[in-house]
Short mmCIF file of C-alpha atoms and ligand atoms in Angstrom, two decimals:
data_model
loop_
_atom_site.label_atom_id
_atom_site.label_comp_id
_atom_site.label_asym_id
_atom_site.label_seq_id
_atom_site.Cartn_x
_atom_site.Cartn_y
_atom_site.Cartn_z
CA MET A 105 -20.81 -30.23 19.44
CA ALA A 106 -22.62 -28.93 16.41
CA LYS A 107 -20.89 -29.74 13.19
CA ARG A 108 -19.32 -26.66 11.60
CA LYS A 109 -20.84 -25.83 8.27
CA THR A 110 -18.18 -25.45 5.66
CA LYS A 111 -18.09 -24.68 1.98
CA PHE A 112 -15.45 -24.07 -0.61
CA MET A 113 -14.94 -20.90 -2.52
CA CYS A 114 -12.79 -19.95 -5.48
CA GLN A 115 -10.25 -17.26 -4.68
CA GLU A 116 -10.34 -16.04 -8.24
CA CYS A 117 -14.01 -15.64 -9.03
CA GLY A 118 -15.88 -16.36 -5.82
CA TYR A 119 -17.57 -19.54 -7.12
CA GLU A 120 -19.04 -21.50 -4.22
CA SER A 121 -19.32 -25.25 -3.90
CA PRO A 122 -20.18 -27.65 -1.08
CA LYS A 123 -17.19 -29.84 -1.90
CA TRP A 124 -13.60 -29.18 -2.85
CA MET A 125 -12.70 -29.26 -6.51
CA GLY A 126 -9.34 -29.06 -8.18
CA LYS A 127 -10.61 -27.01 -11.07
CA CYS A 128 -13.05 -24.18 -10.50
CA PRO A 129 -16.15 -24.60 -12.71
CA GLY A 130 -16.65 -20.82 -12.54
CA CYS A 131 -13.40 -19.58 -14.04
CA GLY A 132 -11.55 -22.75 -14.96
CA GLU A 133 -8.55 -21.97 -12.74
CA TRP A 134 -6.80 -24.80 -10.92
CA ASN A 135 -6.17 -25.00 -7.18
CA LYS A 136 -8.08 -21.87 -6.30
CA MET A 137 -10.73 -23.46 -4.08
CA VAL A 138 -10.29 -22.72 -0.39
CA GLU A 139 -12.37 -23.76 2.58
CA GLU A 140 -14.59 -21.09 4.06
CA VAL A 141 -16.73 -21.20 7.15
CA GLU A 142 -20.28 -20.11 6.46
CA LYS A 143 -21.85 -17.19 8.19
CA PRO A 144 -25.49 -16.59 9.05
CA ALA A 145 -27.30 -15.57 5.87
CA ASN A 146 -28.68 -12.25 7.10
CA SER A 147 -25.35 -10.53 7.54
CA ARG A 148 -24.41 -11.36 3.94
CA ARG A 149 -27.50 -9.67 2.61
CA GLY A 150 -26.75 -6.60 4.65
CA ALA A 151 -23.20 -6.51 3.45
CA PHE A 152 -24.33 -6.73 -0.14
CA ALA A 153 -26.79 -3.86 0.08
CA HIS A 154 -24.18 -1.72 1.78
CA SER A 155 -21.48 -2.65 -0.61
CA GLN A 156 -23.53 -1.14 -3.36
CA GLY A 157 -23.43 2.08 -1.43
CA MET A 158 -27.17 2.19 -0.85
CA GLY A 159 -28.47 2.41 2.65
CA THR A 160 -31.99 3.30 1.69
CA ALA A 161 -34.52 1.99 -0.80
CA SER A 162 -34.42 3.62 -4.20
CA LYS A 163 -36.89 3.51 -7.06
CA ALA A 164 -36.59 3.63 -10.83
CA THR A 165 -36.39 7.26 -11.94
CA PRO A 166 -36.12 8.97 -15.35
CA ILE A 167 -32.48 9.90 -15.88
CA THR A 168 -33.33 13.49 -16.80
CA THR A 169 -34.92 14.20 -13.43
CA ILE A 170 -31.93 13.10 -11.37
CA GLU A 171 -30.01 16.00 -9.95
CA THR A 172 -26.40 16.28 -11.14
CA ILE A 173 -23.99 16.82 -8.33
CA SER A 174 -20.27 16.61 -8.77
CA GLU A 175 -18.53 14.50 -6.17
CA PRO A 176 -17.06 16.52 -3.35
CA ARG A 177 -13.30 16.21 -3.68
CA VAL A 178 -10.37 17.12 -1.50
CA LEU A 179 -7.07 17.97 -3.12
CA THR A 180 -3.98 16.54 -1.52
CA GLU A 181 -0.63 18.26 -1.77
CA SER A 182 0.54 15.50 -4.05
CA GLN A 183 -0.26 16.51 -7.64
CA GLU A 184 0.61 13.04 -8.81
CA LEU A 185 -1.87 11.35 -6.48
CA ASN A 186 -4.56 13.91 -7.28
CA ARG A 187 -4.21 13.24 -10.97
CA VAL A 188 -4.29 9.46 -10.61
CA LEU A 189 -7.44 9.74 -8.49
CA GLY A 190 -9.08 11.86 -11.20
CA GLY A 191 -8.69 15.23 -9.46
CA GLY A 192 -8.35 14.68 -5.73
CA VAL A 193 -9.85 12.33 -3.17
CA VAL A 194 -13.62 11.84 -3.40
CA ARG A 195 -15.33 11.97 -0.04
CA GLY A 196 -17.07 8.74 0.87
CA SER A 197 -15.01 6.71 -1.57
CA LEU A 198 -13.16 3.49 -0.91
CA VAL A 199 -9.74 3.33 -2.51
CA LEU A 200 -7.60 0.21 -2.66
CA ILE A 201 -3.85 0.60 -3.03
CA GLY A 202 -2.10 -2.58 -4.04
CA GLY A 203 1.57 -3.31 -4.46
CA ASP A 204 4.46 -5.59 -3.60
CA PRO A 205 5.60 -5.62 0.01
CA GLY A 206 8.23 -2.96 0.62
CA ILE A 207 7.38 -0.88 -2.43
CA GLY A 208 6.32 2.08 -0.29
CA LYS A 209 2.55 1.88 0.23
CA SER A 210 2.71 2.67 3.94
CA THR A 211 5.18 5.47 3.29
CA LEU A 212 2.97 7.01 0.62
CA LEU A 213 -0.17 6.85 2.72
CA LEU A 214 1.51 8.17 5.84
CA GLN A 215 2.86 11.12 3.86
CA VAL A 216 -0.54 11.81 2.30
CA SER A 217 -2.16 11.52 5.73
CA SER A 218 0.20 14.08 7.12
CA GLN A 219 -0.42 16.49 4.24
CA LEU A 220 -4.17 16.18 4.72
CA ALA A 221 -3.81 16.63 8.46
CA LYS A 222 -1.76 19.78 7.91
CA LYS A 223 -4.69 21.20 6.00
CA ASN A 224 -6.84 20.59 9.06
CA HIS A 225 -8.58 17.44 7.91
CA SER A 226 -8.74 14.84 10.64
CA VAL A 227 -7.04 11.62 9.60
CA LEU A 228 -7.03 8.23 11.27
CA TYR A 229 -4.17 5.96 10.26
CA ILE A 230 -4.86 2.38 11.30
CA SER A 231 -2.01 -0.07 11.09
CA GLY A 232 -2.58 -3.76 11.53
CA GLU A 233 1.02 -4.52 10.65
CA GLU A 234 3.07 -2.16 12.75
CA SER A 235 2.88 -1.04 16.35
CA MET A 236 2.16 2.60 17.09
CA ARG A 237 5.80 3.07 17.98
CA GLN A 238 6.96 1.65 14.66
CA THR A 239 4.61 3.98 12.84
CA LYS A 240 5.97 6.84 14.90
CA LEU A 241 9.53 5.91 13.94
CA ARG A 242 8.57 6.06 10.30
CA ALA A 243 6.77 9.35 10.85
CA ASP A 244 9.92 10.78 12.46
CA ARG A 245 11.93 9.75 9.48
CA LEU A 246 9.43 11.53 7.26
CA SER A 247 9.46 14.54 9.64
CA ILE A 248 5.75 14.32 10.27
CA THR A 249 4.32 16.45 13.04
CA SER A 250 0.62 17.04 13.02
CA GLU A 251 -1.93 16.85 15.77
CA GLN A 252 -4.76 16.12 13.41
CA LEU A 253 -3.15 12.82 12.48
CA LEU A 254 -4.29 10.00 14.75
CA VAL A 255 -2.41 6.72 14.69
CA TYR A 256 -4.00 3.50 15.84
CA SER A 257 -2.70 -0.03 15.87
CA GLU A 258 -5.55 -2.55 15.69
CA THR A 259 -6.66 -5.59 13.76
CA SER A 260 -10.22 -6.12 14.96
CA LEU A 261 -12.77 -4.53 12.66
CA GLU A 262 -15.17 -4.10 15.56
CA GLU A 263 -12.64 -1.97 17.45
CA ILE A 264 -11.71 -0.11 14.30
CA SER A 265 -15.33 0.67 13.60
CA ARG A 266 -15.84 1.88 17.18
CA THR A 267 -12.77 4.12 16.99
CA ILE A 268 -13.96 5.62 13.72
CA GLU A 269 -17.29 6.29 15.44
CA GLN A 270 -15.57 8.02 18.36
CA THR A 271 -13.02 10.08 16.48
CA SER A 272 -15.15 10.82 13.37
CA PRO A 273 -12.24 11.43 11.02
CA ALA A 274 -12.55 12.73 7.46
CA PHE A 275 -10.00 10.23 6.14
CA VAL A 276 -9.17 6.72 7.25
CA ILE A 277 -6.24 4.57 6.18
CA VAL A 278 -6.39 0.82 6.77
CA ASP A 279 -2.95 -0.79 6.43
CA SER A 280 -3.55 -3.58 5.41
CA ILE A 281 -6.82 -5.35 4.58
CA GLN A 282 -5.11 -8.74 4.95
CA THR A 283 -4.34 -8.18 8.62
CA ILE A 284 -7.75 -7.12 9.88
CA TYR A 285 -10.54 -9.48 10.85
CA HIS A 286 -14.29 -9.38 11.30
CA PRO A 287 -15.13 -11.02 14.66
CA GLU A 288 -18.23 -12.70 13.23
CA VAL A 289 -16.26 -14.50 10.55
CA THR A 290 -14.37 -17.47 11.87
CA SER A 291 -11.83 -17.96 9.11
CA ALA A 292 -8.34 -16.53 9.40
CA PRO A 293 -7.46 -12.91 8.53
CA GLY A 294 -6.58 -12.61 4.86
CA SER A 295 -8.96 -15.37 3.78
CA VAL A 296 -11.56 -14.78 1.11
CA SER A 297 -14.50 -14.31 3.44
CA GLN A 298 -12.58 -12.12 5.88
CA VAL A 299 -11.36 -9.82 3.16
CA ARG A 300 -14.82 -9.66 1.65
CA GLU A 301 -16.69 -8.99 4.88
CA CYS A 302 -14.16 -6.45 6.13
CA THR A 303 -14.23 -4.59 2.83
CA ALA A 304 -18.03 -4.60 2.79
CA GLU A 305 -18.08 -3.16 6.29
CA LEU A 306 -15.52 -0.48 5.40
CA MET A 307 -17.58 0.35 2.32
CA ARG A 308 -20.63 0.79 4.50
CA ILE A 309 -18.72 3.10 6.84
CA ALA A 310 -17.34 5.13 3.94
CA LYS A 311 -20.74 5.57 2.28
CA THR A 312 -22.84 6.25 5.35
CA LYS A 313 -20.41 8.64 7.02
CA GLY A 314 -18.90 10.24 3.92
CA ILE A 315 -15.39 9.23 4.97
CA ALA A 316 -12.76 8.58 2.32
CA ILE A 317 -11.10 5.28 3.18
CA PHE A 318 -7.83 4.04 1.72
CA ILE A 319 -7.11 0.36 2.13
CA VAL A 320 -3.77 -1.25 1.49
CA GLY A 321 -3.74 -4.66 -0.18
CA HIS A 322 -0.71 -6.84 -0.65
CA VAL A 323 0.00 -8.37 -3.98
CA THR A 324 0.56 -12.10 -4.27
CA LYS A 325 3.30 -13.80 -6.23
CA GLU A 326 0.99 -14.03 -9.23
CA GLY A 327 0.63 -10.27 -9.17
CA SER A 328 -2.98 -9.82 -8.13
CA ILE A 329 -4.17 -8.42 -4.85
CA ALA A 330 -4.42 -11.26 -2.35
CA GLY A 331 -7.94 -12.39 -1.66
CA PRO A 332 -10.66 -12.66 -4.21
CA ARG A 333 -11.04 -10.59 -7.32
CA LEU A 334 -14.22 -9.59 -5.52
CA LEU A 335 -12.18 -7.08 -3.56
CA GLU A 336 -11.38 -5.16 -6.70
CA HIS A 337 -15.02 -5.29 -7.77
CA MET A 338 -16.25 -3.92 -4.47
CA VAL A 339 -14.13 -0.81 -4.08
CA ASP A 340 -14.53 2.44 -6.04
CA THR A 341 -10.93 2.84 -7.07
CA VAL A 342 -8.02 0.45 -7.42
CA LEU A 343 -4.52 1.88 -7.59
CA TYR A 344 -1.33 -0.10 -8.05
CA PHE A 345 1.96 1.12 -6.72
CA GLU A 346 4.73 -0.41 -8.77
CA GLY A 347 8.39 -0.15 -9.42
CA GLU A 348 11.48 -2.25 -9.37
CA ARG A 349 13.13 -2.68 -6.05
CA HIS A 350 16.51 -1.78 -7.54
CA HIS A 351 15.21 1.45 -8.98
CA THR A 352 14.17 4.36 -6.84
CA TYR A 353 11.29 5.33 -9.13
CA ARG A 354 7.78 4.28 -8.21
CA ILE A 355 4.74 4.46 -10.43
CA LEU A 356 1.21 4.83 -9.14
CA ARG A 357 -1.44 3.86 -11.66
CA ALA A 358 -5.19 3.49 -11.56
CA VAL A 359 -6.56 0.18 -12.84
CA LYS A 360 -10.14 0.98 -11.90
CA ASN A 361 -11.67 4.32 -11.05
CA ARG A 362 -15.35 5.08 -10.66
CA PHE A 363 -14.49 8.77 -10.43
CA GLY A 364 -11.95 9.26 -13.17
CA SER A 365 -9.88 7.85 -15.98
CA THR A 366 -7.75 4.74 -15.58
CA ASN A 367 -5.00 5.90 -17.89
CA GLU A 368 -3.31 8.26 -15.49
CA MET A 369 -0.06 7.54 -13.77
CA GLY A 370 1.87 9.29 -11.06
CA ILE A 371 5.62 9.06 -10.68
CA PHE A 372 7.48 9.24 -7.41
CA GLU A 373 11.02 8.77 -6.29
CA MET A 374 11.86 6.99 -3.03
CA LYS A 375 14.42 9.07 -1.16
CA GLU A 376 15.96 8.93 2.29
CA MET A 377 13.24 11.23 3.56
CA GLY A 378 10.33 9.47 1.91
CA LEU A 379 8.64 9.72 -1.47
CA GLU A 380 9.14 12.75 -3.64
CA GLU A 381 7.09 13.61 -6.69
CA VAL A 382 8.66 13.58 -10.09
CA ALA A 383 7.25 16.55 -11.92
CA ASN A 384 9.04 16.01 -15.20
CA PRO A 385 9.22 12.29 -15.92
CA SER A 386 10.63 12.64 -19.44
CA GLU A 387 13.85 14.04 -18.03
CA ILE A 388 14.45 11.08 -15.74
CA PHE A 389 13.54 8.51 -18.35
CA LEU A 390 16.09 9.95 -20.74
CA GLU A 391 18.73 10.70 -18.13
CA GLU A 392 20.85 7.63 -18.71
CA ARG A 393 20.52 7.45 -22.44
CA SER A 394 23.84 6.76 -24.11
CA GLU A 395 24.07 8.80 -27.24
CA GLY A 396 25.34 7.32 -30.44
CA ALA A 397 24.51 3.73 -29.51
CA ALA A 398 22.67 1.63 -32.08
CA GLY A 399 19.27 0.26 -31.10
CA SER A 400 17.94 3.21 -29.12
CA THR A 401 15.00 5.40 -30.14
CA VAL A 402 12.98 7.93 -28.20
CA VAL A 403 9.20 7.98 -28.45
CA ALA A 404 6.64 10.40 -27.04
CA SER A 405 4.03 8.16 -25.47
CA MET A 406 0.82 9.28 -23.78
CA GLU A 407 0.39 8.18 -20.21
CA GLY A 408 -3.17 9.22 -19.59
CA THR A 409 -3.36 12.92 -20.31
CA ARG A 410 0.36 13.48 -20.08
CA PRO A 411 2.96 12.90 -22.79
CA VAL A 412 6.11 11.18 -21.58
CA LEU A 413 9.31 10.70 -23.54
CA VAL A 414 10.85 7.29 -23.17
CA GLU A 415 13.70 5.43 -24.71
CA ILE A 416 13.03 2.13 -26.45
CA GLN A 417 16.05 -0.11 -26.71
CA ALA A 418 16.53 -3.10 -28.99
CA LEU A 419 19.29 -5.63 -29.22
CA ILE A 420 19.32 -7.83 -32.29
CA SER A 421 21.92 -10.56 -32.47
CA PRO A 422 22.30 -13.79 -34.47
CA THR A 423 20.57 -16.81 -32.99
CA SER A 424 22.93 -19.42 -31.66
CA PHE A 425 20.47 -22.25 -31.01
CA GLY A 426 17.57 -23.37 -33.18
CA ASN A 427 14.67 -21.08 -32.38
CA PRO A 428 15.24 -17.34 -32.35
CA ARG A 429 14.28 -15.63 -29.09
CA ARG A 430 11.91 -12.69 -28.87
CA MET A 431 11.88 -10.97 -25.52
CA ALA A 432 10.29 -7.70 -24.43
CA THR A 433 10.07 -5.82 -21.15
CA GLY A 434 7.72 -2.89 -20.84
CA ILE A 435 6.12 -3.51 -24.26
CA ASP A 436 3.44 -5.99 -25.23
CA HIS A 437 5.55 -8.98 -26.28
CA ASN A 438 3.14 -9.87 -29.07
CA ARG A 439 3.95 -6.62 -30.88
CA VAL A 440 7.62 -7.56 -31.28
CA PRO A 441 7.27 -10.58 -33.62
CA LEU A 442 4.57 -8.68 -35.50
CA LEU A 443 6.76 -5.64 -36.10
CA MET A 444 9.69 -7.89 -37.00
CA ALA A 445 7.53 -9.65 -39.57
CA VAL A 446 6.58 -6.26 -41.05
CA LEU A 447 10.27 -5.27 -41.22
CA GLU A 448 11.12 -8.57 -42.85
CA LYS A 449 8.36 -8.57 -45.44
CA ARG A 450 7.91 -4.86 -46.19
CA VAL A 451 11.41 -3.52 -45.72
CA GLY A 452 13.39 -6.65 -46.55
CA LEU A 453 15.44 -6.97 -43.37
CA LEU A 454 16.45 -10.58 -42.82
CA LEU A 455 15.50 -10.99 -39.19
CA GLN A 456 14.31 -14.58 -39.02
CA ASN A 457 17.61 -15.94 -37.74
CA GLN A 458 18.11 -13.14 -35.22
CA ASP A 459 17.34 -13.00 -31.50
CA ALA A 460 15.51 -9.86 -30.46
CA TYR A 461 15.48 -8.25 -27.03
CA LEU A 462 13.35 -5.16 -26.49
CA LYS A 463 13.29 -2.99 -23.43
CA VAL A 464 11.71 0.24 -22.30
CA ALA A 465 14.33 2.07 -20.27
CA GLY A 466 13.40 3.20 -16.76
CA GLY A 467 10.99 0.38 -15.93
CA VAL A 468 7.82 1.92 -17.41
CA LYS A 469 5.22 -0.09 -19.30
CA LEU A 470 3.94 1.27 -22.58
CA ASP A 471 0.79 -0.08 -24.10
CA GLU A 472 -0.28 2.13 -26.94
CA PRO A 473 0.16 1.56 -30.68
CA ALA A 474 1.87 4.95 -31.14
CA ILE A 475 5.15 3.36 -30.00
CA ASP A 476 5.23 0.87 -32.91
CA LEU A 477 7.34 2.98 -35.23
CA ALA A 478 9.93 3.66 -32.53
CA VAL A 479 10.14 -0.08 -31.79
CA ALA A 480 10.63 -0.80 -35.49
CA VAL A 481 13.32 1.89 -35.81
CA SER A 482 15.15 0.54 -32.76
CA ILE A 483 15.12 -2.99 -34.18
CA ALA A 484 16.40 -1.83 -37.55
CA SER A 485 19.00 0.41 -35.91
CA SER A 486 20.42 -2.45 -33.88
CA PHE A 487 20.25 -4.87 -36.79
CA ARG A 488 22.11 -2.53 -39.13
CA ASP A 489 24.30 -1.32 -36.28
CA LYS A 490 23.56 2.27 -37.20
CA PRO A 491 22.63 4.67 -34.41
CA THR A 492 19.69 7.05 -34.65
CA ARG A 493 20.27 10.74 -34.11
CA ALA A 494 20.17 11.74 -30.46
CA THR A 495 17.86 14.64 -31.27
CA ASP A 496 15.23 12.57 -33.11
CA CYS A 497 11.91 11.52 -31.65
CA VAL A 498 9.82 8.90 -33.46
CA ILE A 499 6.03 8.55 -33.22
CA GLY A 500 3.55 6.41 -35.15
CA GLU A 501 1.47 3.26 -35.33
CA VAL A 502 2.55 0.60 -37.83
CA GLY A 503 0.04 -1.40 -39.88
CA LEU A 504 0.55 -4.84 -41.37
CA THR A 505 1.23 -3.51 -44.85
CA GLY A 506 4.07 -1.43 -43.46
CA GLU A 507 2.06 1.79 -43.51
CA VAL A 508 2.46 4.36 -40.76
CA ARG A 509 -0.85 5.32 -39.22
CA ARG A 510 -2.08 8.43 -37.51
CA VAL A 511 -1.90 8.68 -33.71
CA SER A 512 -3.89 10.70 -31.18
CA ARG A 513 -2.80 13.90 -29.45
CA ILE A 514 0.10 14.58 -31.76
CA GLU A 515 0.43 18.21 -30.78
CA GLN A 516 0.99 17.45 -27.12
CA ARG A 517 3.55 14.79 -27.94
CA VAL A 518 5.51 17.07 -30.24
CA GLN A 519 5.43 19.85 -27.65
CA GLU A 520 6.90 17.56 -25.03
CA ALA A 521 9.68 16.59 -27.45
CA ALA A 522 10.35 20.27 -28.17
CA LYS A 523 10.49 21.03 -24.45
CA LEU A 524 13.28 18.51 -24.00
CA GLY A 525 15.31 19.82 -26.90
CA PHE A 526 14.49 17.33 -29.63
CA GLU A 527 15.08 18.84 -33.05
CA ARG A 528 13.30 16.45 -35.40
CA VAL A 529 10.11 14.49 -34.95
CA ILE A 530 9.43 11.64 -37.35
CA LEU A 531 5.67 11.19 -37.39
CA PRO A 532 2.79 9.90 -39.52
CA ALA A 533 2.32 12.11 -42.59
CA ASN A 534 -1.43 12.02 -41.92
CA ASN A 535 -0.88 13.72 -38.62
CA ILE A 536 0.60 16.81 -40.24
CA GLY A 537 -1.70 19.74 -40.89
CA GLY A 538 -4.15 21.74 -38.85
CA TRP A 539 -1.69 22.58 -36.11
CA GLN A 540 1.58 24.38 -35.62
CA ALA A 541 4.88 22.78 -34.70
CA PRO A 542 6.72 24.56 -31.88
CA ALA A 543 9.68 26.69 -32.92
CA GLY A 544 12.92 24.79 -33.35
CA VAL A 545 11.30 21.45 -34.23
CA GLN A 546 11.34 20.01 -37.72
CA LEU A 547 8.45 17.70 -38.55
CA ILE A 548 9.15 14.81 -40.88
CA GLY A 549 5.98 13.16 -42.11
CA VAL A 550 6.29 9.53 -43.25
CA ASN A 551 3.82 7.17 -44.90
CA SER A 552 5.63 3.89 -44.46
CA VAL A 553 8.12 2.13 -42.23
CA SER A 554 10.76 2.14 -44.95
CA GLU A 555 10.44 5.91 -45.35
CA ALA A 556 10.82 6.28 -41.60
CA LEU A 557 13.95 4.10 -41.60
CA ASN A 558 15.44 6.16 -44.42
CA GLU A 559 14.86 9.33 -42.42
CA ALA A 560 16.03 7.96 -39.08
CA LEU A 561 18.99 5.81 -40.18
CA GLY A 562 19.85 7.06 -43.64
CA ARG A 563 19.79 4.86 -46.68
P1 TYD B 744 6.94 0.69 3.04
O1 TYD B 744 6.17 1.96 2.92
O2 TYD B 744 7.07 0.10 4.38
O3 TYD B 744 6.40 -0.40 2.04
P2 TYD B 744 5.02 -1.21 2.04
O4 TYD B 744 4.11 -0.57 3.00
O5 TYD B 744 4.57 -1.12 0.62
O6 TYD B 744 5.36 -2.61 2.41
O7 TYD B 744 8.37 1.00 2.38
C1 TYD B 744 9.47 0.43 2.86
C2 TYD B 744 10.66 0.69 2.01
O8 TYD B 744 10.88 2.06 1.73
C3 TYD B 744 11.85 0.22 2.78
O9 TYD B 744 12.60 -0.62 1.93
C4 TYD B 744 12.60 1.44 3.14
C5 TYD B 744 12.15 2.45 2.14
N1 TYD B 744 12.09 3.82 2.68
C6 TYD B 744 12.96 4.79 2.22
O10 TYD B 744 13.80 4.54 1.37
N2 TYD B 744 12.85 6.06 2.70
C7 TYD B 744 11.93 6.40 3.66
O11 TYD B 744 11.89 7.58 4.07
C8 TYD B 744 11.05 5.38 4.12
C9 TYD B 744 10.04 5.69 5.19
C10 TYD B 744 11.16 4.12 3.62
MG1 MG B 745 3.44 -1.40 4.82
#
């Protein structure tokens, strides 16, 4: 028997080596090398060319002579999904949707499939995880009835490819990439080379036939999509579907998008009858806010092109053991000690022997500097045990000298606050001027954190 040719490959970065190594020389990660069975060289070359979306030879051309064509897009009924995708589904694109098991990926895609099918687009939903009957049960629960929606339960890529050929759908869903296998690759489904080859083949199908393909990818314990990072590099768009299992809200965000911005997020609510869109997220994020409690401040944060009002909560309490704790959920945890140091040095709050817990209510993650001032106000409010006014909204970036710096898109943020009945907006003084505040909103411009605290908490 001929000896099988094996090699080892890093699951993180794709580094190849003839022998196993504990530490990957490519990315320095430990225990990421897995055994892979080598394939004939020619098919790899093919896969590479196709994965770049080029079937034919191309030559260097002056950029001015290339024709500009906007990508043909199809709008789904889901405004949230359309926005996250950058304005609808691009034909011929390969979209990866990642998320924890049970978060609702299959539900989302089945619902989107049905909406597309209702608009007379032919859709092929391939499940490698559930039987056709199981998919039907789910469809019944979601009240899906559409003849244009074909359901197919298969794991062999060869069969899948043949069925796509026969049915020539406009949209294909592959649920999930970890369950399907390429017959020419001998390693197990879900392994690095399987995932890579299957994705390359799906990319080829998408590009040559102009079919939009959605693939589902499961997320590992570490939080990245199982299989190599390569998977994310290969596809056009990577979306993550997130949320806490105990909450019914789900957030769809783009982490990579060749056809749009990656700042957008879509919010859904998981109900008995499937996912429902949340058109006004600010309302739900503020729903459970307890008024008059110290340590709570509302900020208008931009999520992509949309302003969202969220509550930032802080709990400051004396440290009982040696080192004070600094914990944050939903905010960059490095910002917390930094803002506390600014409060200590520039405002004179004695925080060094205090534990600090920060939380963004509702399970959202905020990562823009415009939330700094609200974080600082929350910390000071909890520390002094003085509540902020329920009708105040606080916006601004904080610098190391305690100055409050200008933020982007102030008008939109203030408008969102006005829409939800906020009466005062505390904002960077530099942001005032050149625009009109909506009726009923008082703008309070501040230059420093201590000014902001005086306004928000009184002297
Ligand atoms: P699912 O789409 O199967 O998750 P994934 O494909 O990401 O693994 O979602 C399953 C969860 O959603 C399950 O816990 C039940 C819940 N669910 C509802 O609450 N309502 C519904 O209408 C459906 C179909 C599922
Ligand atoms: Mg599923």
